[in-house]
PDB file of C-alpha atoms and ligand atoms in Angstrom:
ATOM      1  CA  MET A 990     -46.745  44.793  11.833  1.00 48.00           C
ATOM      2  CA  ALA A 991     -43.594  45.434  13.439  1.00 54.00           C
ATOM      3  CA  TYR A 992     -43.641  41.763  14.613  1.00 52.00           C
ATOM      4  CA  GLN A 993     -44.992  40.189  11.200  1.00 55.00           C
ATOM      5  CA  MET A 994     -41.399  41.829   9.817  1.00 52.00           C
ATOM      6  CA  PHE A 995     -39.516  40.667  12.621  1.00 51.00           C
ATOM      7  CA  PHE A 996     -41.339  36.736  12.215  1.00 50.00           C
ATOM      8  CA  ILE A 997     -40.216  37.394   8.259  1.00 52.00           C
ATOM      9  CA  SER A 998     -36.886  38.661   8.333  1.00 55.00           C
ATOM     10  CA  THR A 999     -35.930  36.159  10.961  1.00 52.00           C
ATOM     11  CA  ILE A1000     -36.776  33.144   8.195  1.00 50.00           C
ATOM     12  CA  ALA A1001     -35.729  34.757   5.339  1.00 52.00           C
ATOM     13  CA  CYS A1002     -31.896  34.369   8.014  1.00 48.00           C
ATOM     14  CA  MET A1003     -33.160  30.830   8.567  1.00 49.00           C
ATOM     15  CA  ALA A1004     -32.895  30.022   4.898  1.00 51.00           C
ATOM     16  CA  MET A1005     -29.904  31.800   4.296  1.00 49.00           C
ATOM     17  CA  LEU A1006     -28.242  30.209   7.086  1.00 47.00           C
ATOM     18  CA  VAL A1007     -29.293  26.305   6.195  1.00 45.00           C
ATOM     19  CA  SER A1008     -28.366  26.800   2.798  1.00 44.00           C
ATOM     20  CA  VAL A1009     -25.068  28.433   3.909  1.00 46.00           C
ATOM     21  CA  ALA A1010     -24.936  24.274   5.951  1.00 45.00           C
ATOM     22  CA  TYR A1011     -25.682  22.633   3.190  1.00 52.00           C
ATOM     23  CA  ALA A1012     -22.949  24.890   1.210  1.00 55.00           C
ATOM     24  CA  THR A1013     -20.564  21.517   1.628  1.00 71.00           C
ATOM     25  CA  ASP A1014     -21.205  17.749   2.429  1.00 80.00           C
ATOM     26  CA  PRO A1015     -23.789  17.491   5.214  1.00 78.00           C
ATOM     27  CA  THR A1016     -22.421  17.240   8.635  1.00 80.00           C
ATOM     28  CA  GLN A1017     -22.041  13.507  10.055  1.00 79.00           C
ATOM     29  CA  LEU A1018     -24.992  12.920  12.436  1.00 74.00           C
ATOM     30  CA  GLN A1019     -23.723   9.891  14.355  1.00 83.00           C
ATOM     31  CA  ASP A1020     -19.390   8.884  14.877  1.00 86.00           C
ATOM     32  CA  PHE A1021     -18.837   7.662  11.921  1.00 88.00           C
ATOM     33  CA  CYS A1022     -21.273   5.779   8.838  1.00 88.00           C
ATOM     34  CA  VAL A1023     -19.755   2.667   6.908  1.00 90.00           C
ATOM     35  CA  ALA A1024     -20.460   2.143   3.330  1.00 90.00           C
ATOM     36  CA  THR A1025     -22.309  -0.883   2.272  1.00 90.00           C
ATOM     37  CA  ASN A1026     -23.459  -1.977  -0.520  1.00 86.00           C
ATOM     38  CA  ASP A1027     -26.245  -4.120   0.788  1.00 85.00           C
ATOM     39  CA  PRO A1028     -29.241  -1.868   2.095  1.00 78.00           C
ATOM     40  CA  ASN A1029     -30.790  -4.883   3.563  1.00 82.00           C
ATOM     41  CA  ASN A1030     -29.172  -4.829   6.309  1.00 79.00           C
ATOM     42  CA  ALA A1031     -27.640  -0.872   6.011  1.00 79.00           C
ATOM     43  CA  VAL A1032     -29.621   1.032   9.357  1.00 78.00           C
ATOM     44  CA  PHE A1033     -30.134   4.203   8.026  1.00 72.00           C
ATOM     45  CA  VAL A1034     -29.239   6.915   5.589  1.00 75.00           C
ATOM     46  CA  ASN A1035     -26.484   9.943   5.321  1.00 73.00           C
ATOM     47  CA  GLY A1036     -24.684   9.788   2.222  1.00 77.00           C
ATOM     48  CA  LEU A1037     -23.994   5.959   0.991  1.00 86.00           C
ATOM     49  CA  PHE A1038     -26.354   2.911   3.269  1.00 88.00           C
ATOM     50  CA  CYS A1039     -24.623   3.288   5.755  1.00 90.00           C
ATOM     51  CA  LYS A1040     -23.434   0.152   8.050  1.00 91.00           C
ATOM     52  CA  ASN A1041     -24.691  -1.010  11.196  1.00 92.00           C
ATOM     53  CA  PRO A1042     -22.319   0.490  13.540  1.00 93.00           C
ATOM     54  CA  MET A1043     -21.806  -2.524  15.763  1.00 94.00           C
ATOM     55  CA  ASP A1044     -20.745  -4.762  12.909  1.00 94.00           C
ATOM     56  CA  ALA A1045     -18.401  -1.853  11.423  1.00 96.00           C
ATOM     57  CA  THR A1046     -14.195  -2.967  12.117  1.00 98.00           C
ATOM     58  CA  PRO A1047     -11.257  -1.613  11.469  1.00 98.00           C
ATOM     59  CA  GLU A1048     -11.234  -3.258   7.813  1.00 98.00           C
ATOM     60  CA  ASP A1049     -13.692  -0.449   7.093  1.00 98.00           C
ATOM     61  CA  PHE A1050     -11.327   2.185   7.810  1.00 98.00           C
ATOM     62  CA  PHE A1051      -8.699   1.118   6.102  1.00 98.00           C
ATOM     63  CA  PHE A1052      -7.157   1.498   2.820  1.00 98.00           C
ATOM     64  CA  LYS A1053      -4.002  -0.180   1.394  1.00 98.00           C
ATOM     65  CA  GLY A1054      -1.237   0.479  -1.692  1.00 97.00           C
ATOM     66  CA  LEU A1055      -1.453   4.458  -2.143  1.00 97.00           C
ATOM     67  CA  ASP A1056       2.078   3.636  -2.296  1.00 98.00           C
ATOM     68  CA  ILE A1057       2.028   1.656  -5.855  1.00 97.00           C
ATOM     69  CA  PRO A1058       2.926   4.337  -8.745  1.00 97.00           C
ATOM     70  CA  ALA A1059      -0.120   3.791 -10.702  1.00 98.00           C
ATOM     71  CA  THR A1060       0.627   3.503 -14.498  1.00 98.00           C
ATOM     72  CA  THR A1061       0.616   7.076 -17.099  1.00 98.00           C
ATOM     73  CA  ASN A1062       1.718   5.227 -19.968  1.00 97.00           C
ATOM     74  CA  ASN A1063      -1.707   7.299 -21.104  1.00 96.00           C
ATOM     75  CA  ARG A1064      -2.455   9.893 -23.675  1.00 95.00           C
ATOM     76  CA  LEU A1065      -1.416  12.094 -21.007  1.00 97.00           C
ATOM     77  CA  GLY A1066       0.731  11.100 -19.396  1.00 98.00           C
ATOM     78  CA  SER A1067      -1.436  10.889 -15.517  1.00 98.00           C
ATOM     79  CA  ASN A1068      -3.391   8.863 -13.452  1.00 98.00           C
ATOM     80  CA  VAL A1069      -5.501   9.559 -10.932  1.00 98.00           C
ATOM     81  CA  THR A1070      -6.177   7.107  -7.254  1.00 98.00           C
ATOM     82  CA  LEU A1071      -8.889   8.236  -5.669  1.00 98.00           C
ATOM     83  CA  VAL A1072      -9.544   7.305  -2.144  1.00 98.00           C
ATOM     84  CA  SER A1073     -13.222   7.954  -1.294  1.00 97.00           C
ATOM     85  CA  PRO A1074     -15.943   4.966   0.149  1.00 96.00           C
ATOM     86  CA  MET A1075     -15.997   3.395  -2.708  1.00 95.00           C
ATOM     87  CA  ASN A1076     -12.560   1.311  -1.306  1.00 96.00           C
ATOM     88  CA  LEU A1077     -12.632   3.055   1.839  1.00 98.00           C
ATOM     89  CA  ALA A1078     -16.266   2.094   3.154  1.00 96.00           C
ATOM     90  CA  GLY A1079     -15.773   4.116   6.413  1.00 96.00           C
ATOM     91  CA  LEU A1080     -15.463   7.793   4.628  1.00 96.00           C
ATOM     92  CA  ASN A1081     -18.746   7.966   3.357  1.00 94.00           C
ATOM     93  CA  THR A1082     -20.614  11.390   5.130  1.00 92.00           C
ATOM     94  CA  LEU A1083     -17.150  12.500   6.092  1.00 94.00           C
ATOM     95  CA  GLY A1084     -16.262  15.642   3.701  1.00 94.00           C
ATOM     96  CA  ILE A1085     -13.082  14.708   2.637  1.00 96.00           C
ATOM     97  CA  SER A1086     -11.009  12.562   0.091  1.00 97.00           C
ATOM     98  CA  VAL A1087      -7.741  11.030  -0.960  1.00 98.00           C
ATOM     99  CA  ALA A1088      -5.872  10.402  -3.771  1.00 98.00           C
ATOM    100  CA  ARG A1089      -2.483   9.787  -5.147  1.00 98.00           C
ATOM    101  CA  LEU A1090      -1.342  11.695  -8.430  1.00 98.00           C
ATOM    102  CA  ASP A1091       1.285  10.037 -10.763  1.00 98.00           C
ATOM    103  CA  PHE A1092       2.565  12.228 -13.737  1.00 98.00           C
ATOM    104  CA  ALA A1093       5.448  10.893 -15.943  1.00 98.00           C
ATOM    105  CA  PRO A1094       7.882  13.525 -17.462  1.00 98.00           C
ATOM    106  CA  TYR A1095       5.906  15.639 -18.751  1.00 98.00           C
ATOM    107  CA  GLY A1096       2.908  14.576 -17.550  1.00 98.00           C
ATOM    108  CA  LEU A1097      -0.484  16.489 -17.639  1.00 98.00           C
ATOM    109  CA  ILE A1098      -3.447  16.250 -16.009  1.00 98.00           C
ATOM    110  CA  SER A1099      -5.593  18.893 -18.536  1.00 98.00           C
ATOM    111  CA  PRO A1100      -7.250  21.671 -16.874  1.00 98.00           C
ATOM    112  CA  HIS A1101     -10.182  20.024 -14.924  1.00 98.00           C
ATOM    113  CA  THR A1102     -12.841  21.532 -11.834  1.00 98.00           C
ATOM    114  CA  HIS A1103     -14.297  19.354  -9.038  1.00 97.00           C
ATOM    115  CA  PRO A1104     -17.937  20.813  -8.819  1.00 95.00           C
ATOM    116  CA  ARG A1105     -18.089  19.983  -4.785  1.00 94.00           C
ATOM    117  CA  ALA A1106     -14.291  20.302  -2.954  1.00 96.00           C
ATOM    118  CA  THR A1107     -11.686  22.332  -2.989  1.00 97.00           C
ATOM    119  CA  GLU A1108      -7.586  20.573  -2.911  1.00 98.00           C
ATOM    120  CA  VAL A1109      -4.893  20.969  -0.507  1.00 98.00           C
ATOM    121  CA  PHE A1110      -2.016  19.654  -3.466  1.00 98.00           C
ATOM    122  CA  THR A1111       1.146  18.980  -2.216  1.00 98.00           C
ATOM    123  CA  VAL A1112       3.915  17.255  -4.387  1.00 98.00           C
ATOM    124  CA  LEU A1113       5.967  14.490  -3.001  1.00 98.00           C
ATOM    125  CA  ASP A1114       8.271  14.571  -6.340  1.00 98.00           C
ATOM    126  CA  GLY A1115       9.035  16.536  -8.741  1.00 98.00           C
ATOM    127  CA  THR A1116       9.173  19.757  -9.830  1.00 98.00           C
ATOM    128  CA  ILE A1117       5.602  20.616 -11.255  1.00 98.00           C
ATOM    129  CA  TYR A1118       3.778  23.613 -12.793  1.00 98.00           C
ATOM    130  CA  VAL A1119       0.003  23.568 -11.540  1.00 98.00           C
ATOM    131  CA  GLY A1120      -2.735  26.997 -11.809  1.00 98.00           C
ATOM    132  CA  PHE A1121      -6.030  27.930 -11.882  1.00 98.00           C
ATOM    133  CA  VAL A1122      -8.376  30.455 -12.902  1.00 98.00           C
ATOM    134  CA  THR A1123     -10.916  32.813 -11.338  1.00 97.00           C
ATOM    135  CA  SER A1124     -14.460  33.065 -11.953  1.00 97.00           C
ATOM    136  CA  ASN A1125     -15.701  35.528 -14.485  1.00 95.00           C
ATOM    137  CA  GLN A1126     -14.481  38.626 -12.519  1.00 94.00           C
ATOM    138  CA  ALA A1127     -16.228  42.393 -12.675  1.00 92.00           C
ATOM    139  CA  ASN A1128     -14.530  43.386 -15.730  1.00 90.00           C
ATOM    140  CA  GLY A1129     -15.090  40.447 -17.908  1.00 87.00           C
ATOM    141  CA  GLY A1130     -11.696  38.543 -16.818  1.00 95.00           C
ATOM    142  CA  ASN A1131     -10.361  35.730 -15.650  1.00 97.00           C
ATOM    143  CA  LYS A1132      -7.456  35.692 -13.469  1.00 97.00           C
ATOM    144  CA  LEU A1133      -4.513  33.039 -13.527  1.00 98.00           C
ATOM    145  CA  PHE A1134      -3.169  31.935 -10.191  1.00 98.00           C
ATOM    146  CA  ALA A1135       0.418  29.539 -10.728  1.00 98.00           C
ATOM    147  CA  LYS A1136       3.210  28.661  -9.915  1.00 98.00           C
ATOM    148  CA  VAL A1137       5.678  26.216 -10.205  1.00 98.00           C
ATOM    149  CA  LEU A1138       6.484  23.174  -7.140  1.00 98.00           C
ATOM    150  CA  ASN A1139       8.731  21.447  -5.915  1.00 98.00           C
ATOM    151  CA  LYS A1140       9.023  17.909  -3.875  1.00 98.00           C
ATOM    152  CA  GLY A1141       6.935  19.095  -0.443  1.00 98.00           C
ATOM    153  CA  ASP A1142       5.879  22.415  -1.691  1.00 98.00           C
ATOM    154  CA  VAL A1143       1.340  22.676  -1.282  1.00 98.00           C
ATOM    155  CA  PHE A1144      -1.457  24.671  -2.883  1.00 98.00           C
ATOM    156  CA  VAL A1145      -4.544  24.803  -2.919  1.00 98.00           C
ATOM    157  CA  PHE A1146      -6.890  24.892  -5.804  1.00 98.00           C
ATOM    158  CA  PRO A1147     -10.215  26.829  -4.792  1.00 98.00           C
ATOM    159  CA  GLN A1148     -13.623  24.759  -4.706  1.00 97.00           C
ATOM    160  CA  GLY A1149     -15.410  24.263  -8.133  1.00 97.00           C
ATOM    161  CA  LEU A1150     -12.420  26.338 -10.157  1.00 98.00           C
ATOM    162  CA  ILE A1151     -10.683  25.113 -13.362  1.00 98.00           C
ATOM    163  CA  HIS A1152      -6.819  23.551 -12.704  1.00 98.00           C
ATOM    164  CA  PHE A1153      -4.431  21.522 -13.575  1.00 98.00           C
ATOM    165  CA  GLN A1154      -0.972  20.499 -12.830  1.00 98.00           C
ATOM    166  CA  LEU A1155       1.761  19.432 -15.697  1.00 98.00           C
ATOM    167  CA  ASN A1156       5.063  17.596 -14.760  1.00 98.00           C
ATOM    168  CA  ILE A1157       7.642  19.612 -16.138  1.00 98.00           C
ATOM    169  CA  GLY A1158      10.467  17.915 -15.022  1.00 95.00           C
ATOM    170  CA  LYS A1159      12.677  14.531 -17.077  1.00 97.00           C
ATOM    171  CA  THR A1160      11.050  12.364 -14.648  1.00 97.00           C
ATOM    172  CA  PRO A1161       7.792  11.158 -12.678  1.00 98.00           C
ATOM    173  CA  ALA A1162       6.404  13.586 -10.470  1.00 98.00           C
ATOM    174  CA  VAL A1163       3.714  11.898  -7.463  1.00 98.00           C
ATOM    175  CA  ALA A1164       2.113  14.854  -5.286  1.00 98.00           C
ATOM    176  CA  PHE A1165      -0.786  13.887  -2.894  1.00 98.00           C
ATOM    177  CA  SER A1166      -4.212  16.033  -2.320  1.00 98.00           C
ATOM    178  CA  GLY A1167      -6.023  16.510   0.490  1.00 98.00           C
ATOM    179  CA  LEU A1168     -10.426  16.880  -0.759  1.00 98.00           C
ATOM    180  CA  SER A1169     -13.066  18.431   0.779  1.00 96.00           C
ATOM    181  CA  SER A1170     -15.945  16.029  -0.563  1.00 95.00           C
ATOM    182  CA  GLN A1171     -16.024  12.194   0.132  1.00 95.00           C
ATOM    183  CA  ASN A1172     -16.960  12.460  -4.316  1.00 94.00           C
ATOM    184  CA  PRO A1173     -15.584  16.005  -5.073  1.00 96.00           C
ATOM    185  CA  GLY A1174     -16.541  14.937  -8.861  1.00 96.00           C
ATOM    186  CA  VAL A1175     -14.327  16.329 -11.871  1.00 97.00           C
ATOM    187  CA  VAL A1176     -14.995  17.704 -14.840  1.00 97.00           C
ATOM    188  CA  THR A1177     -12.692  17.620 -17.492  1.00 97.00           C
ATOM    189  CA  VAL A1178     -12.930  21.044 -19.562  1.00 98.00           C
ATOM    190  CA  SER A1179     -11.881  19.172 -23.068  1.00 97.00           C
ATOM    191  CA  ASN A1180     -14.035  16.087 -22.434  1.00 96.00           C
ATOM    192  CA  ALA A1181     -17.246  17.958 -21.236  1.00 97.00           C
ATOM    193  CA  VAL A1182     -17.017  20.655 -23.412  1.00 98.00           C
ATOM    194  CA  PHE A1183     -15.788  17.679 -27.167  1.00 97.00           C
ATOM    195  CA  GLY A1184     -16.612  15.187 -25.852  1.00 97.00           C
ATOM    196  CA  SER A1185     -20.137  15.006 -25.086  1.00 96.00           C
ATOM    197  CA  GLN A1186     -22.334  12.176 -25.653  1.00 95.00           C
ATOM    198  CA  PRO A1187     -24.364  13.765 -28.009  1.00 96.00           C
ATOM    199  CA  PRO A1188     -22.497  16.053 -28.717  1.00 97.00           C
ATOM    200  CA  ILE A1189     -23.074  19.609 -28.474  1.00 98.00           C
ATOM    201  CA  SER A1190     -24.210  21.305 -31.602  1.00 98.00           C
ATOM    202  CA  VAL A1191     -21.495  22.808 -33.892  1.00 98.00           C
ATOM    203  CA  ASP A1192     -23.727  26.223 -34.438  1.00 98.00           C
ATOM    204  CA  VAL A1193     -23.148  26.418 -30.996  1.00 98.00           C
ATOM    205  CA  LEU A1194     -19.206  25.909 -30.291  1.00 98.00           C
ATOM    206  CA  THR A1195     -17.719  27.623 -33.630  1.00 98.00           C
ATOM    207  CA  LYS A1196     -19.730  30.565 -31.760  1.00 98.00           C
ATOM    208  CA  ALA A1197     -18.379  30.305 -28.499  1.00 98.00           C
ATOM    209  CA  PHE A1198     -15.123  29.692 -29.210  1.00 97.00           C
ATOM    210  CA  GLN A1199     -14.642  32.097 -32.384  1.00 98.00           C
ATOM    211  CA  LEU A1200     -13.397  28.694 -34.780  1.00 97.00           C
ATOM    212  CA  ASP A1201     -14.246  27.058 -38.389  1.00 97.00           C
ATOM    213  CA  ALA A1202     -16.507  24.470 -38.348  1.00 98.00           C
ATOM    214  CA  GLY A1203     -14.157  22.153 -39.640  1.00 98.00           C
ATOM    215  CA  VAL A1204     -12.155  22.748 -36.813  1.00 98.00           C
ATOM    216  CA  ILE A1205     -14.782  21.910 -33.749  1.00 98.00           C
ATOM    217  CA  LYS A1206     -15.732  18.644 -35.802  1.00 97.00           C
ATOM    218  CA  TYR A1207     -12.005  17.904 -35.518  1.00 97.00           C
ATOM    219  CA  LEU A1208     -12.382  18.744 -31.333  1.00 97.00           C
ATOM    220  CA  GLN A1209     -14.687  16.213 -31.405  1.00 97.00           C
ATOM    221  CA  SER A1210     -13.749  13.475 -33.114  1.00 96.00           C
ATOM    222  CA  LYS A1211     -10.170  14.208 -30.960  1.00 94.00           C
ATOM    223  CA  PHE A1212     -12.200  14.404 -26.954  1.00 93.00           C
ATOM    224  CA  SER A1213     -16.082  11.963 -28.249  1.00 86.00           C
ATOM    225  CA  MET A1214     -16.163   9.336 -25.191  1.00 70.00           C
ATOM    226  CA  GLY A1215     -13.915  11.007 -23.328  1.00 49.00           C
ATOM    227  CA  SER A1216     -10.412   9.555 -25.456  1.00 47.00           C
TER     228      SER A1216
HETATM  229  C1  NAG B  51      -4.100   3.993 -13.887  1.00 50.44           C
HETATM  230  O1  NAG B  51      -3.595   3.393 -12.634  1.00 50.44           O
HETATM  231  C2  NAG B  51      -4.172   2.015 -12.878  1.00 50.44           C
HETATM  232  C3  NAG B  51      -3.233   0.539 -11.740  1.00 50.44           C
HETATM  233  O2  NAG B  51      -1.598   1.031 -12.443  1.00 50.44           O
HETATM  234  C4  NAG B  51      -4.457   1.045 -14.160  1.00 50.44           C
HETATM  235  O3  NAG B  51      -5.195  -0.054 -14.059  1.00 50.44           O
HETATM  236  C5  NAG B  51      -5.144   2.085 -14.782  1.00 50.44           C
HETATM  237  O4  NAG B  51      -5.389   1.722 -16.196  1.00 50.44           O
HETATM  238  C6  NAG B  51      -5.103   3.378 -15.157  1.00 50.44           C
HETATM  239  N1  NAG B  51      -5.199   4.716 -15.742  1.00 50.44           N
HETATM  240  C7  NAG B  51      -5.133   5.018 -16.669  1.00 50.44           C
HETATM  241  C8  NAG B  51      -6.148   6.010 -17.483  1.00 50.44           C
HETATM  242  O5  NAG B  51      -3.976   4.660 -17.597  1.00 50.44           O
END
C-alpha cells in the first residue's frame, strides 16, 4: 500500500515536471536545426523541418536589414518587423526571436498579447508610453503597469498579458524587442474580438461590453478583416 502511494505520487510529480518543461518552446536536442522548406531533403523535425546540419552555412544564421525603418503610413502609424525562422532559418528550435518596432509620431501598437512569449522591449529612439495589464486578480480587478520610456530604457511584458506601445513624441520612434519564442504569436484584441471571421454573435458582444447592438455593429464594421 505504502509502495503504491509512493508510486502514484512519483508519477504525479513526474507529470508536473513534464508539464513545466513543456511550458516554453521545446529545448533543442542538437546544436541547431536550420529550418528548411524542402522536407524531402530534411533529416529530422523539432519545430520546423531541419536541414541536414552538414549542409548548414553561415547565411542560415544571418539576417540583414533591421537597420532599415519600415513604413508607418498606415491607420495605426506603426510597423513590426519580426525576425523568426521564416526569415532567419537558423532560429528554428532555439526558443527566441527579435523584432524591430517603428512608430510614426503618435503611432500605436494597439493592445495585444503574445500567447507564447515574454517580450523585452528596448527603446532606441523616441518617447514611448507602454503598459501591460495583469490577468484577472482575486478581487476581480486587472492592474495596469505602465510607464513612459525614453531612449535606452527597457521594459518587459510578461508572457500572455495584454500590452501596448504608443509613441507620445512628435518625432518617429524605434524600439527593438526580444521574444522568448521562435513563434510568439500575436492576438490583437480589437481585431480578435470585433473582427473575427465569421463574426462573434452581436448578442455575446452587447452583453460582454454592455453596449447597444448598433455600437457593436459599428465596431464590427471597423475591425472586420483585421483592418
Ligand atoms: C511594414 O513595412 C514594410 C516595409 O517597409 C511594408 O512592406 C509593409 O507594407 C508595412 N506594413 C504596414 C502594415 O504598414
